[in-house]
Each structure stands twice: as structure tokens, then as C-alpha cells.
């Protein structure tokens, strides 16, 4: 028996789009973002898609690093941020996670943003927008980008996740890893 579900109320999602610049970040934050791009390069060299993330404390000490593991795992949820949040949730309590910062080379997809939300992450910093990435990847089935900014995902929640990003000065540094990568027939 088929049932029809009608939404009684459409929720209006409000969030502020904000762009940051390298000059808005501390030297440590810039260094950590650049490290995520290196982690993405390492992920690509190990046979995975070029994405990387790290978890740091408020002083900038790196606690965990994670490259994309989707191809070699194989696991469709093997995105760098989701895998990192899964690992972090096995190590840190919710109250500890609220004080930690996740750095990512790219804006998290809705799955990764959800993992950050459910993992009680306090803050995330990212370099490149998902929209800019989509301009490079196109409609490649290996990266079926959803047009859903992470701020929109967080705005639907009951707790705040502070977001810093994008950082346009880092776009090319990150996107250079993706140019040509998605055209290669050997990539899974």
C-alpha cells in the first residue's frame, strides 16, 4: 500500500555566506589548511580521491590526520572528514570534541557535515568551496556533488558549529590536484 506524505510546513533555512582571506587567519591556521592539501596529495598518491582533513586542538596541535579512503577501503562513506570524525568519536568525548577544530582542504559535503554535527565538533575551517570543486569535477559519477553548503546543513541543527571558510587564495593550490584527475579512466 502506497502512502502519500505531504509536508505541512516548509522550513526556511537561513545561514550567512561568508568569505574569508588568508589575512583573517593565524599563521598556524594557514599552515594547518595547507597541510590538509598535502594530505589530499598523499591520499591521491595512495590511490584515493584527493581530499584531506585533520583534527587539531585550539593551540594548533595536530591530533589526527585523514586522507580520503573511499577507493582503497572500499567504502562509499570513506570521505576524509567522515572517516576522521568516526575515528575522533572513538577517542574524544562530546565535551572534548566541542573544543576541537577540523581543518579540511574543501567544504564538507552534507554527509561529512552531518558527521561533524553528530560528533559535536565545535569548529571547522575549510579552504575551497564545493561549488568551485564541482566546476573542475563536472558531473563525474565518482564525485556526485550535492548543491548543499555545509552552513545550510549546520543551520538545520540544534547546536552551533562555527564555520570559517572559504579561503579563495587557497582554491588553486587545492584544485590543482583535481585538474585532470577526474578525466583519468583508471581512477575508480
mmCIF file of N, CA, C and O in Angstrom, residues 79-178:
data_model
loop_
_atom_site.group_PDB
_atom_site.id
_atom_site.type_symbol
_atom_site.label_atom_id
_atom_site.label_comp_id
_atom_site.label_asym_id
_atom_site.label_seq_id
_atom_site.Cartn_x
_atom_site.Cartn_y
_atom_site.Cartn_z
ATOM 1 N N UNK A 79 34.987 9.320 2.939
ATOM 2 C CA UNK A 79 35.463 10.692 2.781
ATOM 3 C C UNK A 79 36.381 11.031 3.951
ATOM 4 O O UNK A 79 36.207 10.533 5.067
ATOM 5 N N UNK A 80 37.344 11.908 3.708
ATOM 6 C CA UNK A 80 38.337 12.242 4.736
ATOM 7 C C UNK A 80 37.686 12.734 6.030
ATOM 8 O O UNK A 80 38.026 12.270 7.121
ATOM 9 N N UNK A 81 36.726 13.652 5.916
ATOM 10 C CA UNK A 81 36.128 14.242 7.110
ATOM 11 C C UNK A 81 35.277 13.235 7.892
ATOM 12 O O UNK A 81 35.332 13.180 9.115
ATOM 13 N N UNK A 82 34.480 12.438 7.180
ATOM 14 C CA UNK A 82 33.637 11.449 7.868
ATOM 15 C C UNK A 82 34.497 10.385 8.534
ATOM 16 O O UNK A 82 34.244 10.001 9.681
ATOM 17 N N UNK A 83 35.528 9.923 7.844
ATOM 18 C CA UNK A 83 36.420 8.919 8.432
ATOM 19 C C UNK A 83 37.143 9.500 9.643
ATOM 20 O O UNK A 83 37.276 8.830 10.676
ATOM 21 N N UNK A 84 37.579 10.741 9.537
ATOM 22 C CA UNK A 84 38.245 11.399 10.662
ATOM 23 C C UNK A 84 37.294 11.546 11.846
ATOM 24 O O UNK A 84 37.666 11.267 12.998
ATOM 25 N N UNK A 85 36.052 11.955 11.592
ATOM 26 C CA UNK A 85 35.079 12.102 12.677
ATOM 27 C C UNK A 85 34.761 10.755 13.327
ATOM 28 O O UNK A 85 34.580 10.672 14.534
ATOM 29 N N UNK A 86 34.707 9.703 12.524
ATOM 30 C CA UNK A 86 34.462 8.367 13.070
ATOM 31 C C UNK A 86 35.596 7.989 14.024
ATOM 32 O O UNK A 86 35.359 7.526 15.140
ATOM 33 N N UNK A 87 36.822 8.216 13.597
ATOM 34 C CA UNK A 87 37.982 7.914 14.441
ATOM 35 C C UNK A 87 37.997 8.785 15.694
ATOM 36 O O UNK A 87 38.250 8.300 16.791
ATOM 37 N N UNK A 88 37.733 10.077 15.528
ATOM 38 C CA UNK A 88 37.769 11.007 16.661
ATOM 39 C C UNK A 88 36.705 10.663 17.692
ATOM 40 O O UNK A 88 36.955 10.773 18.908
ATOM 41 N N UNK A 89 35.543 10.229 17.230
ATOM 42 C CA UNK A 89 34.467 9.906 18.175
ATOM 43 C C UNK A 89 34.785 8.674 19.018
ATOM 44 O O UNK A 89 34.199 8.475 20.082
ATOM 45 N N UNK A 90 35.733 7.873 18.554
ATOM 46 C CA UNK A 90 36.171 6.717 19.345
ATOM 47 C C UNK A 90 37.210 7.107 20.395
ATOM 48 O O UNK A 90 37.522 6.324 21.287
ATOM 49 N N UNK A 91 37.741 8.325 20.275
ATOM 50 C CA UNK A 91 38.816 8.785 21.156
ATOM 51 C C UNK A 91 38.380 9.904 22.099
ATOM 52 O O UNK A 91 38.793 9.932 23.260
ATOM 53 N N UNK A 92 37.555 10.827 21.601
ATOM 54 C CA UNK A 92 37.202 12.023 22.364
ATOM 55 C C UNK A 92 35.728 12.046 22.744
ATOM 56 O O UNK A 92 34.877 11.609 21.982
ATOM 57 N N UNK A 93 35.441 12.600 23.923
ATOM 58 C CA UNK A 93 34.060 12.770 24.380
ATOM 59 C C UNK A 93 33.419 13.948 23.650
ATOM 60 O O UNK A 93 34.113 14.750 23.014
ATOM 61 N N UNK A 94 32.095 14.069 23.748
ATOM 62 C CA UNK A 94 31.403 15.207 23.138
ATOM 63 C C UNK A 94 31.957 16.522 23.670
ATOM 64 O O UNK A 94 32.188 17.453 22.903
ATOM 65 N N UNK A 95 32.174 16.608 24.967
ATOM 66 C CA UNK A 95 32.665 17.870 25.535
ATOM 67 C C UNK A 95 34.076 18.185 25.034
ATOM 68 O O UNK A 95 34.416 19.356 24.837
ATOM 69 N N UNK A 96 34.886 17.170 24.789
ATOM 70 C CA UNK A 96 36.217 17.404 24.217
ATOM 71 C C UNK A 96 36.105 17.824 22.749
ATOM 72 O O UNK A 96 36.812 18.731 22.300
ATOM 73 N N UNK A 97 35.212 17.163 22.006
ATOM 74 C CA UNK A 97 35.045 17.478 20.581
ATOM 75 C C UNK A 97 34.586 18.920 20.373
ATOM 76 O O UNK A 97 34.969 19.562 19.391
ATOM 77 N N UNK A 98 33.785 19.444 21.279
ATOM 78 C CA UNK A 98 33.291 20.816 21.146
ATOM 79 C C UNK A 98 34.419 21.837 21.208
ATOM 80 O O UNK A 98 34.247 22.971 20.761
ATOM 81 N N UNK A 99 35.577 21.447 21.709
ATOM 82 C CA UNK A 99 36.725 22.353 21.819
ATOM 83 C C UNK A 99 37.728 22.152 20.688
ATOM 84 O O UNK A 99 38.720 22.872 20.608
ATOM 85 N N UNK A 100 37.484 21.165 19.811
ATOM 86 C CA UNK A 100 38.434 20.838 18.752
ATOM 87 C C UNK A 100 38.014 21.461 17.415
ATOM 88 O O UNK A 100 36.874 21.873 17.236
ATOM 89 N N UNK A 101 38.982 21.510 16.500
ATOM 90 C CA UNK A 101 38.771 22.145 15.202
ATOM 91 C C UNK A 101 39.152 21.160 14.100
ATOM 92 O O UNK A 101 40.231 20.575 14.136
ATOM 93 N N UNK A 102 38.262 20.982 13.149
ATOM 94 C CA UNK A 102 38.549 20.156 11.984
ATOM 95 C C UNK A 102 38.923 21.086 10.835
ATOM 96 O O UNK A 102 38.194 22.032 10.537
ATOM 97 N N UNK A 103 40.061 20.834 10.221
ATOM 98 C CA UNK A 103 40.524 21.579 9.047
ATOM 99 C C UNK A 103 40.371 20.668 7.842
ATOM 100 O O UNK A 103 40.711 19.491 7.906
ATOM 101 N N UNK A 104 39.872 21.236 6.737
ATOM 102 C CA UNK A 104 39.668 20.451 5.529
ATOM 103 C C UNK A 104 40.090 21.258 4.309
ATOM 104 O O UNK A 104 39.926 22.477 4.269
ATOM 105 N N UNK A 105 40.592 20.546 3.309
ATOM 106 C CA UNK A 105 41.009 21.207 2.078
ATOM 107 C C UNK A 105 39.804 21.717 1.283
ATOM 108 O O UNK A 105 39.939 22.613 0.458
ATOM 109 N N UNK A 106 38.628 21.162 1.542
ATOM 110 C CA UNK A 106 37.434 21.533 0.779
ATOM 111 C C UNK A 106 36.222 21.575 1.699
ATOM 112 O O UNK A 106 36.185 20.889 2.730
ATOM 113 N N UNK A 107 35.242 22.344 1.313
ATOM 114 C CA UNK A 107 33.987 22.408 2.068
ATOM 115 C C UNK A 107 33.407 21.002 2.188
ATOM 116 O O UNK A 107 33.334 20.278 1.200
ATOM 117 N N UNK A 108 32.995 20.611 3.374
ATOM 118 C CA UNK A 108 32.469 19.257 3.533
ATOM 119 C C UNK A 108 31.129 19.068 2.836
ATOM 120 O O UNK A 108 30.301 19.980 2.797
ATOM 121 N N UNK A 109 30.941 17.880 2.296
ATOM 122 C CA UNK A 109 29.650 17.528 1.710
ATOM 123 C C UNK A 109 28.639 17.383 2.851
ATOM 124 O O UNK A 109 28.985 17.425 4.030
ATOM 125 N N UNK A 110 27.388 17.159 2.505
ATOM 126 C CA UNK A 110 26.356 17.065 3.539
ATOM 127 C C UNK A 110 26.580 15.860 4.457
ATOM 128 O O UNK A 110 26.303 15.940 5.656
ATOM 129 N N UNK A 111 27.120 14.762 3.935
ATOM 130 C CA UNK A 111 27.408 13.603 4.790
ATOM 131 C C UNK A 111 28.485 13.949 5.812
ATOM 132 O O UNK A 111 28.343 13.656 7.008
ATOM 133 N N UNK A 112 29.551 14.585 5.358
ATOM 134 C CA UNK A 112 30.649 14.940 6.255
ATOM 135 C C UNK A 112 30.221 16.010 7.253
ATOM 136 O O UNK A 112 30.583 15.949 8.428
ATOM 137 N N UNK A 113 29.431 16.979 6.780
ATOM 138 C CA UNK A 113 28.906 17.998 7.699
ATOM 139 C C UNK A 113 28.023 17.337 8.755
ATOM 140 O O UNK A 113 28.077 17.703 9.941
ATOM 141 N N UNK A 114 27.234 16.361 8.351
ATOM 142 C CA UNK A 114 26.409 15.627 9.313
ATOM 143 C C UNK A 114 27.251 14.899 10.342
ATOM 144 O O UNK A 114 26.937 14.895 11.538
ATOM 145 N N UNK A 115 28.346 14.292 9.905
ATOM 146 C CA UNK A 115 29.245 13.603 10.842
ATOM 147 C C UNK A 115 29.838 14.591 11.840
ATOM 148 O O UNK A 115 29.974 14.287 13.033
ATOM 149 N N UNK A 116 30.185 15.777 11.367
ATOM 150 C CA UNK A 116 30.722 16.807 12.266
ATOM 151 C C UNK A 116 29.664 17.245 13.277
ATOM 152 O O UNK A 116 29.951 17.415 14.463
ATOM 153 N N UNK A 117 28.452 17.425 12.788
ATOM 154 C CA UNK A 117 27.357 17.829 13.677
ATOM 155 C C UNK A 117 27.098 16.759 14.741
ATOM 156 O O UNK A 117 27.081 17.046 15.934
ATOM 157 N N UNK A 118 26.915 15.517 14.308
ATOM 158 C CA UNK A 118 26.604 14.433 15.246
ATOM 159 C C UNK A 118 27.779 14.124 16.164
ATOM 160 O O UNK A 118 27.588 13.629 17.277
ATOM 161 N N UNK A 119 28.988 14.439 15.724
ATOM 162 C CA UNK A 119 30.169 14.219 16.551
ATOM 163 C C UNK A 119 30.466 15.359 17.506
ATOM 164 O O UNK A 119 31.463 15.335 18.215
ATOM 165 N N UNK A 120 29.614 16.368 17.502
ATOM 166 C CA UNK A 120 29.733 17.517 18.410
ATOM 167 C C UNK A 120 30.985 18.355 18.182
ATOM 168 O O UNK A 120 31.519 18.951 19.127
ATOM 169 N N UNK A 121 31.435 18.432 16.930
ATOM 170 C CA UNK A 121 32.578 19.275 16.608
ATOM 171 C C UNK A 121 32.216 20.731 16.887
ATOM 172 O O UNK A 121 31.110 21.175 16.583
ATOM 173 N N UNK A 122 33.173 21.481 17.432
ATOM 174 C CA UNK A 122 32.918 22.880 17.747
ATOM 175 C C UNK A 122 33.165 23.831 16.592
ATOM 176 O O UNK A 122 32.463 24.832 16.436
ATOM 177 N N UNK A 123 34.163 23.527 15.762
ATOM 178 C CA UNK A 123 34.547 24.463 14.702
ATOM 179 C C UNK A 123 35.173 23.707 13.544
ATOM 180 O O UNK A 123 35.853 22.716 13.751
ATOM 181 N N UNK A 124 34.921 24.198 12.331
ATOM 182 C CA UNK A 124 35.590 23.637 11.163
ATOM 183 C C UNK A 124 36.059 24.772 10.276
ATOM 184 O O UNK A 124 35.426 25.814 10.192
ATOM 185 N N UNK A 125 37.216 24.557 9.645
ATOM 186 C CA UNK A 125 37.845 25.543 8.771
ATOM 187 C C UNK A 125 38.130 24.847 7.444
ATOM 188 O O UNK A 125 38.688 23.752 7.439
ATOM 189 N N UNK A 126 37.728 25.471 6.342
ATOM 190 C CA UNK A 126 37.988 24.834 5.049
ATOM 191 C C UNK A 126 38.547 25.834 4.039
ATOM 192 O O UNK A 126 38.341 27.037 4.155
ATOM 193 N N UNK A 127 39.248 25.297 3.037
ATOM 194 C CA UNK A 127 39.919 26.134 2.041
ATOM 195 C C UNK A 127 39.022 26.457 0.845
ATOM 196 O O UNK A 127 38.778 27.611 0.546
ATOM 197 N N UNK A 128 38.531 25.449 0.141
ATOM 198 C CA UNK A 128 37.848 25.629 -1.141
ATOM 199 C C UNK A 128 36.365 25.279 -1.036
ATOM 200 O O UNK A 128 35.988 24.381 -0.286
ATOM 201 N N UNK A 129 35.541 25.964 -1.816
ATOM 202 C CA UNK A 129 34.111 25.657 -1.815
ATOM 203 C C UNK A 129 33.827 24.387 -2.605
ATOM 204 O O UNK A 129 34.561 24.033 -3.539
ATOM 205 N N UNK A 130 32.748 23.744 -2.252
ATOM 206 C CA UNK A 130 32.309 22.572 -3.007
ATOM 207 C C UNK A 130 31.864 22.993 -4.410
ATOM 208 O O UNK A 130 32.055 22.265 -5.381
ATOM 209 N N UNK A 131 31.324 24.197 -4.534
ATOM 210 C CA UNK A 131 30.902 24.705 -5.851
ATOM 211 C C UNK A 131 32.102 24.868 -6.785
ATOM 212 O O UNK A 131 32.024 24.517 -7.971
ATOM 213 N N UNK A 132 33.215 25.390 -6.273
ATOM 214 C CA UNK A 132 34.426 25.533 -7.102
ATOM 215 C C UNK A 132 34.972 24.163 -7.490
ATOM 216 O O UNK A 132 35.444 23.972 -8.616
ATOM 217 N N UNK A 133 34.894 23.206 -6.580
ATOM 218 C CA UNK A 133 35.331 21.842 -6.891
ATOM 219 C C UNK A 133 34.474 21.252 -8.009
ATOM 220 O O UNK A 133 34.982 20.629 -8.938
ATOM 221 N N UNK A 134 33.171 21.478 -7.931
ATOM 222 C CA UNK A 134 32.257 20.924 -8.937
ATOM 223 C C UNK A 134 32.568 21.470 -10.329
ATOM 224 O O UNK A 134 32.393 20.770 -11.326
ATOM 225 N N UNK A 135 33.055 22.710 -10.410
ATOM 226 C CA UNK A 135 33.444 23.275 -11.707
ATOM 227 C C UNK A 135 34.567 22.464 -12.339
ATOM 228 O O UNK A 135 34.676 22.389 -13.553
ATOM 229 N N UNK A 136 35.409 21.830 -11.509
ATOM 230 C CA UNK A 136 36.522 21.019 -12.008
ATOM 231 C C UNK A 136 36.084 19.575 -12.246
ATOM 232 O O UNK A 136 36.431 18.972 -13.252
ATOM 233 N N UNK A 137 35.300 19.014 -11.329
ATOM 234 C CA UNK A 137 34.903 17.600 -11.440
ATOM 235 C C UNK A 137 33.744 17.398 -12.407
ATOM 236 O O UNK A 137 33.557 16.294 -12.914
ATOM 237 N N UNK A 138 32.951 18.428 -12.634
ATOM 238 C CA UNK A 138 31.795 18.300 -13.511
ATOM 239 C C UNK A 138 30.795 17.307 -12.932
ATOM 240 O O UNK A 138 30.612 17.228 -11.721
ATOM 241 N N UNK A 139 30.208 16.521 -13.798
ATOM 242 C CA UNK A 139 29.209 15.552 -13.338
ATOM 243 C C UNK A 139 29.798 14.146 -13.234
ATOM 244 O O UNK A 139 29.110 13.161 -13.453
ATOM 245 N N UNK A 140 31.064 14.073 -12.880
ATOM 246 C CA UNK A 140 31.721 12.774 -12.742
ATOM 247 C C UNK A 140 30.976 11.937 -11.711
ATOM 248 O O UNK A 140 30.741 12.387 -10.583
ATOM 249 N N UNK A 141 30.593 10.708 -12.058
ATOM 250 C CA UNK A 141 29.814 9.873 -11.131
ATOM 251 C C UNK A 141 30.577 9.493 -9.865
ATOM 252 O O UNK A 141 29.979 9.084 -8.880
ATOM 253 N N UNK A 142 31.900 9.642 -9.871
ATOM 254 C CA UNK A 142 32.678 9.328 -8.669
ATOM 255 C C UNK A 142 32.624 10.453 -7.646
ATOM 256 O O UNK A 142 33.036 10.283 -6.505
ATOM 257 N N UNK A 143 32.134 11.621 -8.052
ATOM 258 C CA UNK A 143 32.026 12.753 -7.135
ATOM 259 C C UNK A 143 30.704 13.473 -7.404
ATOM 260 O O UNK A 143 30.680 14.601 -7.883
ATOM 261 N N UNK A 144 29.583 12.809 -7.091
ATOM 262 C CA UNK A 144 28.264 13.384 -7.381
ATOM 263 C C UNK A 144 27.900 14.488 -6.368
ATOM 264 O O UNK A 144 27.128 14.286 -5.435
ATOM 265 N N UNK A 145 28.481 15.645 -6.573
ATOM 266 C CA UNK A 145 28.337 16.754 -5.647
ATOM 267 C C UNK A 145 26.883 17.185 -5.479
ATOM 268 O O UNK A 145 26.167 17.361 -6.458
ATOM 269 N N UNK A 146 26.480 17.369 -4.236
ATOM 270 C CA UNK A 146 25.168 17.944 -3.929
ATOM 271 C C UNK A 146 25.351 19.443 -3.745
ATOM 272 O O UNK A 146 26.308 19.879 -3.113
ATOM 273 N N UNK A 147 24.430 20.220 -4.253
ATOM 274 C CA UNK A 147 24.494 21.668 -4.082
ATOM 275 C C UNK A 147 23.858 22.012 -2.732
ATOM 276 O O UNK A 147 22.743 22.508 -2.659
ATOM 277 N N UNK A 148 24.595 21.685 -1.660
ATOM 278 C CA UNK A 148 24.089 21.913 -0.315
ATOM 279 C C UNK A 148 25.247 22.365 0.572
ATOM 280 O O UNK A 148 26.012 21.543 1.083
ATOM 281 N N UNK A 149 25.419 23.671 0.727
ATOM 282 C CA UNK A 149 26.536 24.173 1.534
ATOM 283 C C UNK A 149 26.501 23.646 2.972
ATOM 284 O O UNK A 149 25.428 23.430 3.544
ATOM 285 N N UNK A 150 27.684 23.451 3.555
ATOM 286 C CA UNK A 150 27.753 22.923 4.921
ATOM 287 C C UNK A 150 27.050 23.845 5.905
ATOM 288 O O UNK A 150 26.454 23.383 6.880
ATOM 289 N N UNK A 151 27.075 25.146 5.656
ATOM 290 C CA UNK A 151 26.389 26.083 6.558
ATOM 291 C C UNK A 151 24.886 25.822 6.582
ATOM 292 O O UNK A 151 24.237 25.995 7.606
ATOM 293 N N UNK A 152 24.321 25.398 5.444
ATOM 294 C CA UNK A 152 22.890 25.070 5.399
ATOM 295 C C UNK A 152 22.598 23.829 6.226
ATOM 296 O O UNK A 152 21.591 23.765 6.937
ATOM 297 N N UNK A 153 23.491 22.836 6.164
ATOM 298 C CA UNK A 153 23.319 21.618 6.971
ATOM 299 C C UNK A 153 23.364 21.979 8.454
ATOM 300 O O UNK A 153 22.484 21.603 9.230
ATOM 301 N N UNK A 154 24.383 22.751 8.846
ATOM 302 C CA UNK A 154 24.518 23.118 10.260
ATOM 303 C C UNK A 154 23.356 23.997 10.730
ATOM 304 O O UNK A 154 22.935 23.908 11.881
ATOM 305 N N UNK A 155 22.824 24.848 9.847
ATOM 306 C CA UNK A 155 21.721 25.741 10.219
ATOM 307 C C UNK A 155 20.453 24.970 10.564
ATOM 308 O O UNK A 155 19.587 25.492 11.274
ATOM 309 N N UNK A 156 20.339 23.740 10.103
ATOM 310 C CA UNK A 156 19.160 22.923 10.403
ATOM 311 C C UNK A 156 19.268 22.220 11.754
ATOM 312 O O UNK A 156 18.315 21.587 12.198
ATOM 313 N N UNK A 157 20.412 22.318 12.379
ATOM 314 C CA UNK A 157 20.627 21.617 13.640
ATOM 315 C C UNK A 157 20.227 22.429 14.860
ATOM 316 O O UNK A 157 19.830 23.590 14.772
ATOM 317 N N UNK A 158 20.382 21.794 16.006
ATOM 318 C CA UNK A 158 20.027 22.411 17.287
ATOM 319 C C UNK A 158 21.256 22.940 18.026
ATOM 320 O O UNK A 158 21.121 23.502 19.093
ATOM 321 N N UNK A 159 22.421 22.726 17.455
ATOM 322 C CA UNK A 159 23.651 23.218 18.079
ATOM 323 C C UNK A 159 24.518 23.887 17.021
ATOM 324 O O UNK A 159 24.430 23.566 15.844
ATOM 325 N N UNK A 160 25.324 24.797 17.456
ATOM 326 C CA UNK A 160 26.146 25.581 16.543
ATOM 327 C C UNK A 160 27.467 24.889 16.237
ATOM 328 O O UNK A 160 28.108 24.347 17.125
ATOM 329 N N UNK A 161 27.849 24.916 14.967
ATOM 330 C CA UNK A 161 29.178 24.524 14.538
ATOM 331 C C UNK A 161 29.742 25.761 13.845
ATOM 332 O O UNK A 161 29.199 26.212 12.837
ATOM 333 N N UNK A 162 30.798 26.339 14.397
ATOM 334 C CA UNK A 162 31.392 27.529 13.796
ATOM 335 C C UNK A 162 32.109 27.127 12.517
ATOM 336 O O UNK A 162 32.845 26.139 12.492
ATOM 337 N N UNK A 163 31.894 27.902 11.456
ATOM 338 C CA UNK A 163 32.494 27.616 10.158
ATOM 339 C C UNK A 163 33.351 28.799 9.723
ATOM 340 O O UNK A 163 32.894 29.939 9.729
ATOM 341 N N UNK A 164 34.584 28.504 9.337
ATOM 342 C CA UNK A 164 35.484 29.503 8.767
ATOM 343 C C UNK A 164 35.890 29.011 7.383
ATOM 344 O O UNK A 164 36.446 27.930 7.247
ATOM 345 N N UNK A 165 35.601 29.775 6.382
ATOM 346 C CA UNK A 165 35.903 29.414 5.014
ATOM 347 C C UNK A 165 34.805 29.926 4.118
ATOM 348 O O UNK A 165 33.743 30.332 4.603
ATOM 349 N N UNK A 166 35.030 29.968 2.855
ATOM 350 C CA UNK A 166 36.212 29.543 2.116
ATOM 351 C C UNK A 166 37.336 30.576 2.164
ATOM 352 O O UNK A 166 37.144 31.713 2.552
ATOM 353 N N UNK A 167 38.511 30.140 1.672
ATOM 354 C CA UNK A 167 39.700 30.977 1.587
ATOM 355 C C UNK A 167 40.125 30.993 0.114
ATOM 356 O O UNK A 167 40.865 30.112 -0.336
ATOM 357 N N UNK A 168 39.644 31.971 -0.670
ATOM 358 C CA UNK A 168 39.897 31.964 -2.118
ATOM 359 C C UNK A 168 41.364 31.863 -2.511
ATOM 360 O O UNK A 168 41.681 31.270 -3.555
ATOM 361 N N UNK A 169 42.265 32.402 -1.700
ATOM 362 C CA UNK A 169 43.683 32.345 -2.045
ATOM 363 C C UNK A 169 44.224 30.913 -2.070
ATOM 364 O O UNK A 169 45.291 30.669 -2.634
ATOM 365 N N UNK A 170 43.487 29.968 -1.482
ATOM 366 C CA UNK A 170 43.937 28.570 -1.459
ATOM 367 C C UNK A 170 43.228 27.692 -2.487
ATOM 368 O O UNK A 170 43.550 26.515 -2.630
ATOM 369 N N UNK A 171 42.252 28.252 -3.206
ATOM 370 C CA UNK A 171 41.499 27.456 -4.181
ATOM 371 C C UNK A 171 42.427 26.755 -5.165
ATOM 372 O O UNK A 171 42.342 25.547 -5.354
ATOM 373 N N UNK A 172 43.277 27.511 -5.837
ATOM 374 C CA UNK A 172 44.102 26.937 -6.904
ATOM 375 C C UNK A 172 45.062 25.881 -6.369
ATOM 376 O O UNK A 172 45.284 24.857 -7.018
ATOM 377 N N UNK A 173 45.604 26.124 -5.189
ATOM 378 C CA UNK A 173 46.517 25.149 -4.576
ATOM 379 C C UNK A 173 45.820 23.798 -4.407
ATOM 380 O O UNK A 173 46.396 22.748 -4.683
ATOM 381 N N UNK A 174 44.568 23.834 -3.978
ATOM 382 C CA UNK A 174 43.790 22.608 -3.811
ATOM 383 C C UNK A 174 43.300 22.071 -5.153
ATOM 384 O O UNK A 174 43.464 20.882 -5.457
ATOM 385 N N UNK A 175 42.710 22.929 -5.974
ATOM 386 C CA UNK A 175 42.109 22.478 -7.235
ATOM 387 C C UNK A 175 43.135 21.937 -8.216
ATOM 388 O O UNK A 175 42.796 21.128 -9.078
ATOM 389 N N UNK A 176 44.389 22.341 -8.077
ATOM 390 C CA UNK A 176 45.428 21.814 -8.980
ATOM 391 C C UNK A 176 45.551 20.301 -8.852
ATOM 392 O O UNK A 176 45.923 19.622 -9.813
ATOM 393 N N UNK A 177 45.227 19.747 -7.684
ATOM 394 C CA UNK A 177 45.246 18.294 -7.508
ATOM 395 C C UNK A 177 44.136 17.613 -8.311
ATOM 396 O O UNK A 177 44.246 16.439 -8.672
ATOM 397 N N UNK A 178 43.059 18.341 -8.560
ATOM 398 C CA UNK A 178 41.874 17.765 -9.207
ATOM 399 C C UNK A 178 41.868 17.953 -10.721
ATOM 400 O O UNK A 178 41.172 17.212 -11.418
#
